Coordinates of C-alpha atoms and ligand atoms in Angstrom, one line a residue:
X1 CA -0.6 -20.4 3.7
X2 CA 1.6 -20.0 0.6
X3 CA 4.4 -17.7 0.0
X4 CA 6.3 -17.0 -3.2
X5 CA 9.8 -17.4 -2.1
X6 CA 12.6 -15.1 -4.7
X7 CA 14.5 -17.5 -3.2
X8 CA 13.3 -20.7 -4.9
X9 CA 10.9 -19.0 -7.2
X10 CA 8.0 -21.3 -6.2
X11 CA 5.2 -20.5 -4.0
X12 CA 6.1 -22.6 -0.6
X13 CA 4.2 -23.2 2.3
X14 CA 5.2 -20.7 5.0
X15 CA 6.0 -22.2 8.4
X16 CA 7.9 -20.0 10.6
X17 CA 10.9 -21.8 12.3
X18 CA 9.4 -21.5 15.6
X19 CA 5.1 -22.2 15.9
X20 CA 3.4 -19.5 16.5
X21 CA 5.7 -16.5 16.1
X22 CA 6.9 -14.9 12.9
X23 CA 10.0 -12.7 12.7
X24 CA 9.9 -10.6 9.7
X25 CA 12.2 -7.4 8.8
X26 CA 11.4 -5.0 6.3
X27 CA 14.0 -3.0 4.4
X28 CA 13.0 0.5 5.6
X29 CA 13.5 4.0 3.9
X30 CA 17.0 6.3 3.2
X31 CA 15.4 8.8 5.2
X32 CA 17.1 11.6 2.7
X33 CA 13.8 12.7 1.5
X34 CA 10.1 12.2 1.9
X35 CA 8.9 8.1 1.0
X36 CA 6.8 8.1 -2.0
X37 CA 3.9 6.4 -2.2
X38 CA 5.9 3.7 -4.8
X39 CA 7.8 3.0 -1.1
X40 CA 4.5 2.4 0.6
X41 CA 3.5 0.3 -1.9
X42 CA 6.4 -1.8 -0.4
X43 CA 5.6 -0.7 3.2
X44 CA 1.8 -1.6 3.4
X45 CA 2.6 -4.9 1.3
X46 CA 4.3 -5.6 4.5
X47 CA 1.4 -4.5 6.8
X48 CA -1.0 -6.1 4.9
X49 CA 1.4 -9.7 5.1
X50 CA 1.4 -8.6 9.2
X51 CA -2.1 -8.3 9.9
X52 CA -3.0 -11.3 7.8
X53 CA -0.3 -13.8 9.9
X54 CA -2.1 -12.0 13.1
X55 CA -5.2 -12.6 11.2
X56 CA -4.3 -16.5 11.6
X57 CA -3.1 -16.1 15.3
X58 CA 0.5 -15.7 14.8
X59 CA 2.9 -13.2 16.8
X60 CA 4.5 -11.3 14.5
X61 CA 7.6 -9.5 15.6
X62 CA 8.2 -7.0 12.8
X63 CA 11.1 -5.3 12.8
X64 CA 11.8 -2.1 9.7
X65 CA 15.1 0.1 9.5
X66 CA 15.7 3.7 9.1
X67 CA 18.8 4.1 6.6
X68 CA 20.7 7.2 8.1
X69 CA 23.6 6.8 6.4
X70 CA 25.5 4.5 3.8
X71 CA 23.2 4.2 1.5
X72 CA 24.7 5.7 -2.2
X73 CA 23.1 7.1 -5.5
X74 CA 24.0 3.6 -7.4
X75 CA 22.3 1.2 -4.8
X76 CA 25.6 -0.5 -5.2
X77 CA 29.5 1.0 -3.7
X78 CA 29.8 4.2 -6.6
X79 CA 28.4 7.6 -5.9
X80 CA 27.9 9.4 -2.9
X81 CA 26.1 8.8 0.1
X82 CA 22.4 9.7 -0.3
X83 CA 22.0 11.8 2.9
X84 CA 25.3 14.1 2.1
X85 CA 23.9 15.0 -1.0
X86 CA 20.4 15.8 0.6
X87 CA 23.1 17.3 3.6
X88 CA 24.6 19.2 0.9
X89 CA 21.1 20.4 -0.7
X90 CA 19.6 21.6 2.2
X91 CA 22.3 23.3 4.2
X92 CA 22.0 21.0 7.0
X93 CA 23.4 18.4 8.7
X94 CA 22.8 14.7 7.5
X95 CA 21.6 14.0 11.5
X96 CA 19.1 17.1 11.0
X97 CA 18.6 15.5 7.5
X98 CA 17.2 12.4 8.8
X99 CA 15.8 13.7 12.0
X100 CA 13.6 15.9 9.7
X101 CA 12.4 13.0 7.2
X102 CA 12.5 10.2 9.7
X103 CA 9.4 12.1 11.4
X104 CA 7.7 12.8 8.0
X105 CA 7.9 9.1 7.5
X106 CA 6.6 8.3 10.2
X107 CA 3.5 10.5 10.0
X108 CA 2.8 9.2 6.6
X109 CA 2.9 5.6 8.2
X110 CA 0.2 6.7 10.6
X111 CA -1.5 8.9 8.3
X112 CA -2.0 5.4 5.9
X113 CA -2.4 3.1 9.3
X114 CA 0.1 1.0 9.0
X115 CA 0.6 -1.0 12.1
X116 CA 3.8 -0.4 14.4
X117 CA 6.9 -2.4 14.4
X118 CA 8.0 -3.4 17.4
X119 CA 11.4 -1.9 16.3
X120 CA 12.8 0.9 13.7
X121 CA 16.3 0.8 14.2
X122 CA 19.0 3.4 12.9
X123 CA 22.1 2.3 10.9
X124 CA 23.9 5.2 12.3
X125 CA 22.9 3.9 16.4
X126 CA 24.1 0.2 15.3
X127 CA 28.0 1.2 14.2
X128 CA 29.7 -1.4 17.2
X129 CA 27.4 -4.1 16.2
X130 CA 28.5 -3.4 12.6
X131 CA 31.6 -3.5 13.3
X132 CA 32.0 -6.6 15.2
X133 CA 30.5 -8.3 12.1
X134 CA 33.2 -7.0 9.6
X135 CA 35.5 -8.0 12.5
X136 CA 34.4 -11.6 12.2
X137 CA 34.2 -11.3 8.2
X138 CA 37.7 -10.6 8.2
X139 CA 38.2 -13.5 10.9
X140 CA 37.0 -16.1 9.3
X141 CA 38.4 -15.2 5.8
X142 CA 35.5 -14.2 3.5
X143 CA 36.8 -10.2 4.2
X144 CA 39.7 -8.3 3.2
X145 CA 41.4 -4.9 4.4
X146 CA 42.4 -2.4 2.0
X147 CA 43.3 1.0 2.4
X148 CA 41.2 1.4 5.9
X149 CA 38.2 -0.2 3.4
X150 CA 36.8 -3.5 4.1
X151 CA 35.3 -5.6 1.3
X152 CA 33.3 -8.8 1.0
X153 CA 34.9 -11.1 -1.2
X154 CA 32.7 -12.7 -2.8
X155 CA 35.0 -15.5 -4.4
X156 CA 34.5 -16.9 -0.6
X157 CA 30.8 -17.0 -0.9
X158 CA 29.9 -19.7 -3.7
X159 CA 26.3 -19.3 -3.0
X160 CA 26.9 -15.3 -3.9
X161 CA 24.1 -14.8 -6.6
X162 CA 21.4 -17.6 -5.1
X163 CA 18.9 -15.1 -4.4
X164 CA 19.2 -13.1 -7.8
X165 CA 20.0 -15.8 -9.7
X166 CA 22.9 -14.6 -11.1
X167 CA 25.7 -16.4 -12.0
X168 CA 29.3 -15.3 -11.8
X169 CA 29.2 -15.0 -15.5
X170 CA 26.1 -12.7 -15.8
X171 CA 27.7 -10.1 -13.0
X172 CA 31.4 -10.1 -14.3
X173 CA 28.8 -8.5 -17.7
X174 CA 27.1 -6.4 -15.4
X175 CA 30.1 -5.5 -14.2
X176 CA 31.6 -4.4 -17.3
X177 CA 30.0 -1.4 -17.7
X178 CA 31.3 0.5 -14.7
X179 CA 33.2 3.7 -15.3
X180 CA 35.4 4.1 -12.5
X181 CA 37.5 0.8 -11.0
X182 CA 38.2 0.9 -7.5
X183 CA 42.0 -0.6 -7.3
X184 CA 41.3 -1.6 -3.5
X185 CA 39.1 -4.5 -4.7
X186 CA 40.4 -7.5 -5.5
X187 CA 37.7 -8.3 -7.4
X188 CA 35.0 -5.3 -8.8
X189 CA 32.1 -7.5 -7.9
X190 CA 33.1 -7.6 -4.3
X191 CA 31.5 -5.0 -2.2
X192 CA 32.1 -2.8 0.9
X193 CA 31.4 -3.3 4.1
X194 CA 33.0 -0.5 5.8
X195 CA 34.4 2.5 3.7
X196 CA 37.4 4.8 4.5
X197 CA 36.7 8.5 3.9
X198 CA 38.0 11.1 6.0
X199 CA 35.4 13.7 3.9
X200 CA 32.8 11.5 5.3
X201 CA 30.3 13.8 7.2
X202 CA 28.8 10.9 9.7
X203 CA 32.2 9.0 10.1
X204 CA 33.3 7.1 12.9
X205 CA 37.1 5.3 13.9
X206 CA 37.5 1.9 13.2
X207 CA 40.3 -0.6 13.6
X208 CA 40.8 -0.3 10.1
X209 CA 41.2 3.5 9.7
X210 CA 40.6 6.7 11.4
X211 CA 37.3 8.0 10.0
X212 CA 34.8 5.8 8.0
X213 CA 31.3 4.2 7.4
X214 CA 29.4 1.3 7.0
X215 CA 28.2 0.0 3.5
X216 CA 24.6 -0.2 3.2
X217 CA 24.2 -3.9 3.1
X218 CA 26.1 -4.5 6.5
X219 CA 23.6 -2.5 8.4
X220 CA 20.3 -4.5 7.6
X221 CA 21.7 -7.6 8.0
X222 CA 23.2 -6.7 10.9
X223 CA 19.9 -4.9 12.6
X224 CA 18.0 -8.0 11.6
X225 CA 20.6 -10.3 13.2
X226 CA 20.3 -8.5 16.4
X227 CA 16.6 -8.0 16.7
X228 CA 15.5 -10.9 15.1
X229 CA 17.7 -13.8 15.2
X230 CA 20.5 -15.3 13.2
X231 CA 17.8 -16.9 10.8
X232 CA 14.4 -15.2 10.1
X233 CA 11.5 -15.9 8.8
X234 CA 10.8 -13.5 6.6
X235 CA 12.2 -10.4 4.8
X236 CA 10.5 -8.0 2.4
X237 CA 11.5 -5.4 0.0
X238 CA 11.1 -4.3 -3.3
X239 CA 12.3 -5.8 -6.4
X240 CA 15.1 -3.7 -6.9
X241 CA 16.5 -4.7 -3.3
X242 CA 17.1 -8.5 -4.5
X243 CA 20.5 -7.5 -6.3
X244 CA 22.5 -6.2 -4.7
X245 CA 21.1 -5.4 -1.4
X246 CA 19.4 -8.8 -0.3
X247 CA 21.9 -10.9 -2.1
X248 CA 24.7 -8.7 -0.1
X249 CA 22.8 -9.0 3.2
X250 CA 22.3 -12.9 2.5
X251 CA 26.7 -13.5 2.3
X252 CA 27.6 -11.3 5.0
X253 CA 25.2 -12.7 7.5
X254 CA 25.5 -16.5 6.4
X255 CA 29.3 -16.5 6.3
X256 CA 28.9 -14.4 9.5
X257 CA 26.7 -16.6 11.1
X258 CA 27.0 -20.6 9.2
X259 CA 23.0 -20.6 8.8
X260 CA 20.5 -19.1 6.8
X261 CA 20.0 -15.6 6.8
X262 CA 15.9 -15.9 6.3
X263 CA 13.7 -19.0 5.0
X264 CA 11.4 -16.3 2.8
X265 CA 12.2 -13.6 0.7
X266 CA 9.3 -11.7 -0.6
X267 CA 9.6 -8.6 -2.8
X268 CA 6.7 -6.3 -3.9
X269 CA 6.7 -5.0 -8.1
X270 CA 7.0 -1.1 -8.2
X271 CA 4.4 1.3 -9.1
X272 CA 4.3 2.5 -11.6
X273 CA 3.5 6.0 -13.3
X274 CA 3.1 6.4 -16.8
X275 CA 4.6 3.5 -17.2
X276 CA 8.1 4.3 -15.8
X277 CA 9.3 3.0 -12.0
X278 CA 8.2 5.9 -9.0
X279 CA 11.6 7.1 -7.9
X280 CA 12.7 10.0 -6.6
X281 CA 16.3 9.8 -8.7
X282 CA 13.7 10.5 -11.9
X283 CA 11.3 12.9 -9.8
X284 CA 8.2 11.4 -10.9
X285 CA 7.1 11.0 -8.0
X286 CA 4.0 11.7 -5.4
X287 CA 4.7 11.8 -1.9
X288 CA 1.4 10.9 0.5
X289 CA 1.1 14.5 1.5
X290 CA 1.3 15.7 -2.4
X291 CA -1.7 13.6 -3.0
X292 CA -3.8 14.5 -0.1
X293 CA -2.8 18.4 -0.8
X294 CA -4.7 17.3 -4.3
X295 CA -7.7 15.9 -2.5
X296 CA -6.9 12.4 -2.1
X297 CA -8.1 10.5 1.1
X298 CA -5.5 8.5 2.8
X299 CA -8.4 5.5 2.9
X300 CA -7.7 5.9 -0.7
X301 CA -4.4 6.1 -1.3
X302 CA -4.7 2.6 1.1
X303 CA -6.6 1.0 -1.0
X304 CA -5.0 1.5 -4.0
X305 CA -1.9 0.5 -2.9
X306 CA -3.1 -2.8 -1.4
X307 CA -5.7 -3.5 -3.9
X308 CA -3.7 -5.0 -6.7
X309 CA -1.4 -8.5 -6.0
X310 CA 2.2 -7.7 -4.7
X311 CA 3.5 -9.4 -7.6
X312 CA 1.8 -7.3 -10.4
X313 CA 2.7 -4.0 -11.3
X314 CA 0.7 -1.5 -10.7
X315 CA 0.4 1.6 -12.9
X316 CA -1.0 5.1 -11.0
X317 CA -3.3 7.1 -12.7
X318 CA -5.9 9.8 -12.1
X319 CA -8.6 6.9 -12.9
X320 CA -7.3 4.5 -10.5
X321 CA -7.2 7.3 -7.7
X322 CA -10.8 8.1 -8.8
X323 CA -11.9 4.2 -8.7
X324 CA -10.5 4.2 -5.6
X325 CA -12.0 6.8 -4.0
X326 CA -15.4 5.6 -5.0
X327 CA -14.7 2.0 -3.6
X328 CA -13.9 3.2 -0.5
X329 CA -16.7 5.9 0.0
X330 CA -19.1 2.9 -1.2
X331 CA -17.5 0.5 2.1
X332 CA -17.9 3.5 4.5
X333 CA -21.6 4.1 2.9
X334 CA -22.6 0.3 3.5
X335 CA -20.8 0.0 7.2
X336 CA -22.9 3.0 7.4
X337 CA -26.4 1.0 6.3
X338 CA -25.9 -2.1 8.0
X339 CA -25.5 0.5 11.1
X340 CA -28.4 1.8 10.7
X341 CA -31.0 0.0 9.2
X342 CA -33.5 -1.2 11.4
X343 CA -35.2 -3.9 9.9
X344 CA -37.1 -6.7 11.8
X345 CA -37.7 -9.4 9.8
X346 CA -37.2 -13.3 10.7
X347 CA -33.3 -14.1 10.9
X348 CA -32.0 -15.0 7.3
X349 CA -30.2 -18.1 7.0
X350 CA -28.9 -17.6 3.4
X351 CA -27.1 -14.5 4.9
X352 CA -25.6 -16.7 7.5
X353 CA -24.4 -19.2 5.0
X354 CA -22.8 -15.9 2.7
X355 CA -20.5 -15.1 5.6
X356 CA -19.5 -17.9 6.0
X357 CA -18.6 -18.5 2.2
X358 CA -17.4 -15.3 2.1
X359 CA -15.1 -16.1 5.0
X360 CA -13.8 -19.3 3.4
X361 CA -13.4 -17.3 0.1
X362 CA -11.7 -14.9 1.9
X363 CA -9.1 -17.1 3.6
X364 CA -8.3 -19.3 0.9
X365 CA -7.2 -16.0 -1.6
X366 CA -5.0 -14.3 1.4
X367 CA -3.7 -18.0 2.0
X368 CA -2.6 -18.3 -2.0
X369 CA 0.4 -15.7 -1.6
X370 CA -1.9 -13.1 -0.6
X371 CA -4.6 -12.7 -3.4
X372 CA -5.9 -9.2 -2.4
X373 CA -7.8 -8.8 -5.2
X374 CA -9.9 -11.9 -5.1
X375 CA -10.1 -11.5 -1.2
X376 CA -11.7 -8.7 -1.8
X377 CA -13.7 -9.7 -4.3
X378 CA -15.3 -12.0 -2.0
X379 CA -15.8 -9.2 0.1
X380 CA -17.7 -7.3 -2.5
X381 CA -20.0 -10.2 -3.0
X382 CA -21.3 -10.3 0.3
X383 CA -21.8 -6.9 0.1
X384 CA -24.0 -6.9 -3.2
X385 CA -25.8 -9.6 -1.2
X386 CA -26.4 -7.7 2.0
X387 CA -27.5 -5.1 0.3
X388 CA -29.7 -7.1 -1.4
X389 CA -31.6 -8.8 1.7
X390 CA -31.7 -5.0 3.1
X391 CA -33.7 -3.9 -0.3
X392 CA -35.8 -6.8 0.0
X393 CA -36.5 -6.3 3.5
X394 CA -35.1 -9.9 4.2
X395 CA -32.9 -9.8 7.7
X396 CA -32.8 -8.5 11.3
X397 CA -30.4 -7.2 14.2
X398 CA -28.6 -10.2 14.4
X399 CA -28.0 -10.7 10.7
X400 CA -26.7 -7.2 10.6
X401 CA -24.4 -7.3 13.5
X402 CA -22.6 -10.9 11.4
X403 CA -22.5 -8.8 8.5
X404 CA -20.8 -6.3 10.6
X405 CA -18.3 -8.4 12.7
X406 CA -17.0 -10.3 9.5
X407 CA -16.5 -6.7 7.6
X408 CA -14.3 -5.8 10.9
X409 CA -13.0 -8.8 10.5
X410 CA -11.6 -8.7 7.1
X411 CA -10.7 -5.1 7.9
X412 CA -8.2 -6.3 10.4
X413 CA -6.5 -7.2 7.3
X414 CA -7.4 -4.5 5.2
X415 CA -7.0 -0.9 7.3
X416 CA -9.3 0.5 5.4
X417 CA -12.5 0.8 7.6
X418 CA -12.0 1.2 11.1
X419 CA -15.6 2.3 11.9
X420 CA -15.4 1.0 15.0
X421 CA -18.7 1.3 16.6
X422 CA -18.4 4.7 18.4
X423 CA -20.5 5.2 21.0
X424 CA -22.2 8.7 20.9
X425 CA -21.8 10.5 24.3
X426 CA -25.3 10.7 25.8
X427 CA -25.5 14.4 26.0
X428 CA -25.0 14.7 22.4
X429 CA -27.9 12.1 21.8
X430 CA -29.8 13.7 24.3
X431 CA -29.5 17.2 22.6
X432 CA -29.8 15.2 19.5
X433 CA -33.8 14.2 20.7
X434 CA -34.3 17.3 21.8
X435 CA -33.7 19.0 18.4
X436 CA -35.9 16.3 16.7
X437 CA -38.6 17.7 19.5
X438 CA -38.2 20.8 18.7
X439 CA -38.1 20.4 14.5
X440 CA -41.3 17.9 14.6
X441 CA -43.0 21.4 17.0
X442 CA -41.6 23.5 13.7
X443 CA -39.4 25.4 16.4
X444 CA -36.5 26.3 13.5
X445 CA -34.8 28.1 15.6
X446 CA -34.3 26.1 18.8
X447 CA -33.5 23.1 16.1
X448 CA -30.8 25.7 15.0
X449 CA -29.6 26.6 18.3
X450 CA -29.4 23.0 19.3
X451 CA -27.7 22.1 16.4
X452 CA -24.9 24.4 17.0
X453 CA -24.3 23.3 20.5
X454 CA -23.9 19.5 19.3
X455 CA -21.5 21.3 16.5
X456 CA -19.2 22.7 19.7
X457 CA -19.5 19.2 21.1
X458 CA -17.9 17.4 17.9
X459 CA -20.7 16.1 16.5
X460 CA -23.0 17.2 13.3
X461 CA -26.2 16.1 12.3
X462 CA -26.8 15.0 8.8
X463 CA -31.0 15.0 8.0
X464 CA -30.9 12.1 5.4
X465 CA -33.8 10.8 4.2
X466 CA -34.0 8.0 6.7
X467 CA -34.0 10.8 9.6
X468 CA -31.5 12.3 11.2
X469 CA -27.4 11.0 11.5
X470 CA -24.9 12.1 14.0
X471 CA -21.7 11.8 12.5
X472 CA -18.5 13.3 13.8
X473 CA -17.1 16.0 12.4
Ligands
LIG501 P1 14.6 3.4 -0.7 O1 14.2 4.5 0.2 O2 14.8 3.8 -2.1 O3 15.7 2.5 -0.2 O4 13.3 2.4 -0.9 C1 12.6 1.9 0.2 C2 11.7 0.7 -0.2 O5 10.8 1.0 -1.2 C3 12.5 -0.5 -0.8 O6 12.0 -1.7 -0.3 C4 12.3 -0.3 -2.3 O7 12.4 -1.6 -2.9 C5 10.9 0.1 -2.3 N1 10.5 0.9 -3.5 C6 11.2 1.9 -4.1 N2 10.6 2.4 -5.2 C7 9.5 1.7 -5.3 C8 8.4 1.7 -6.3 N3 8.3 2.5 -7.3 N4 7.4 0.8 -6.1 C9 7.4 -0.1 -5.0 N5 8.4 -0.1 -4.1 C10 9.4 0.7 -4.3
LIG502 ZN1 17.8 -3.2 3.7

């Protein structure tokens, strides 16, 4: 399987540094508002990644973090702290603050089905371990005190831009913009790892000062660390976390720690809407509720998100919702057919040999730095050809029941399906025959009554033109 490392920039074959198991951390959400659905673009990128390495038999131990505090308007050390503002907003505390949004976040995640990580740490329950790391920083030299602030200095780290591929040069430029210079820094590019503030809502005393915080940086690198291990394998994010999040996380925990922070570094492109990034500084965004409020399915909004390669952009509109929705009502409709038909015909070996092709085809896209598209493609091909053999009357049970295991199969992957074969209680399917009785003896009204009883059971019965369908409601 191949990866594109930010890193190197080349796609490299992934092999975890111990066989078998995969340790992967995903930058998580500022929990200071709702996650868009530009954020779960990031978020099932990642899910999609896990289910495909469990997919090929690995363990993955994913680990994502809740940002509770630390995280500022710039992304970088200016501005205030994201969840004071939203504090400030909303007349609440920042701990009710992310209470509030850290459950809405995670009902979206199960609303869209994303698997669990075996961890989502807080920032805010992680403050010792944080500050053990900033005292080792300072230790070994690559950290200095200033003010009850600590900074990163990144004149220490020569590999400080690796990641980003900036050079010294290019960020002095950057640099050069800023409005405000903060005279505890001995250098502007260096950045904070623990801030003095005694206006600091969440604060807590350090060596260094009496009330302060962590920088933003310092607390994913330092959740990985202790979760995952001093190296991982892989960490995720969107593009805009390379610089200067990943590329802060990257010197903090290698100066920290004298080996690599992760072998992979995979970021997802941002959705887009009307052509400008989803973010909730602009407000053009849709959270996952806003969309289903407007009729969207949560299959849907899956799909779409997934459906287009990580490294593409990919542009929301009303037609790709649309598109969406139909794709996914035509995979329920066909796990529906091959359900249901009941055709007896001799076994079809051409069918066989599609699944397996289609198995192949499958693989060998998800293998290539996880092709979705084409993956699925292959997917829609044995579909057209199943569908096919149905029209034509050309398969039986057992070419159905493939058809079916490799679609679950591939949905392991995907999300999207989980039909799992339900099994109808018996009462409702003996109620079920009696209604049939009783319509095929033009009794309407026991058919009626019958009906109604399977309704209070959870079931109703759709009359389609291939008889009747229990479904649940
Ligand atoms: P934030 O809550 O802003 O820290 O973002 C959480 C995650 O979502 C990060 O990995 C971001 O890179 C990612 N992200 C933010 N906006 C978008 C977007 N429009 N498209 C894709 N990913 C995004
Ligand atoms: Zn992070």
């Amino acid at each position: 399987m191949k990866l594109f490392n930010t890193l190197t920039r080349k796609k490299e074959e992934f092999k975890p540094l111990k066989e078998g198991i995969v340790t992967m951390y995903n930058c998580g959400p500022t929990v200071y508002w709702y996650a868009h659905i530009g954020n779960f673009r990031a978020y099932i990128f990642a899910d999609v990644l896990r289910r495909y390495l469990e997919y090929k038999d690995y363990k993955v131990n994913q680990v994502m973090n809740i940002t509770d505090v630390g995280h500022m308007t710039s992304n970088a050390d200016e501005g205030e702290d994201k969840m004071e503002v939203a504090a400030k907003k909303e007349g609440k505390t920042p701990k009710e603050i992310a209470e509030f949004y850290t459950n809405a976040f995670i009902e979206d995640w199960k609303i869209l089905n994303l698997e669990e990580p075996i961890k989502r740490p807080k920032a805010s329950e992680h403050i010792k371990d944080m500050l053990n790391t900033v005292q080792i920083l300072l230790d070994k030299g690559y950290a200095y005190e200033a003010n009850g602030s600590v900074y990163f200095e990144i004149s220490k780290f020569p590999e400080y831009g690796k990641l980003s591929h900036n050079t010294m040069k290019d960020l002095k430029v950057g640099a050069g913009g800023r409005v405000e210079k903060n005279s505890d820094k001995k250098n502007q590019l260096d950045f904070a790892l623990w801030i003095n503030d005694d206006k600091h809502l969440m604060n807590w005393k350090s060596p260094w000062s009496e009330k302060g915080y962590p920088g933003w940086h310092l607390e994913c690198s330092v959740m990985a660390n202790k979760y995952l291990g001093k190296t991982i394998d892989i960490k995720t994010g969107g593009v805009d976390n390379i610089f200067p999040h990943h590329e802060c996380e990257i010197a903090q925990s290698e100066a920290a720690n004298d080996v690599p922070y992760s072998k992979y570094y995979i970021h997802t492109r941002h959705l887009i809407i009307d052509g400008k990034k989803m973010s909730k500084s602009v407000g053009n965004f849709y959270t996952i509720k806003d969309l289903i409020k407007r009729g969207r399915s949560p299959k849907a909004i899956r799909y779409l998100l997934l459906s287009a390669h990580y490294r593409s952009q990919l542009n929301l509109t009303e037609e790709s919702l649309d598109s969406a929705e139909k794709t996914v009502t035509n995979l329920l409709n066909f796990i529906g057919r091959i359900q249901e038909t009941k055709i007896e015909e001799r076994y079809n070996d051409d069918l066989k040999e599609k699944i397996n092709e289609v198995k192949l085809r499958f693989e060998n896209s998800m293998d290539d730095d996880l092709n979705v598209p084409e993956a699925l493609s292959a997917i829609f091909d044995l579909i057209s050809e199943t569908n096919k053999a149905i029209d034509e009357k050309k398969i039986n049970k057992n070419n159905l029941d493939e058809v079916y295991e490799a679609m679950m199969k591939f949905d392991k992957v995907l999300g999207i399906l989980e039909h799992k074969k339900e099994k109808i209680p018996k009462v409702v399917l003996d109620l079920a025959n009696k209604r049939e009785e009783a319509r095929q003896n033009k009794n309407w009204k026991e058919a009626d009554k019958i009906r109604d009883e399977i309704k209070t059971l959870g079931y109703i019965i759709d009359d389609s033109s291939s008889g009747p369908r229990l479904k649940k409601v």
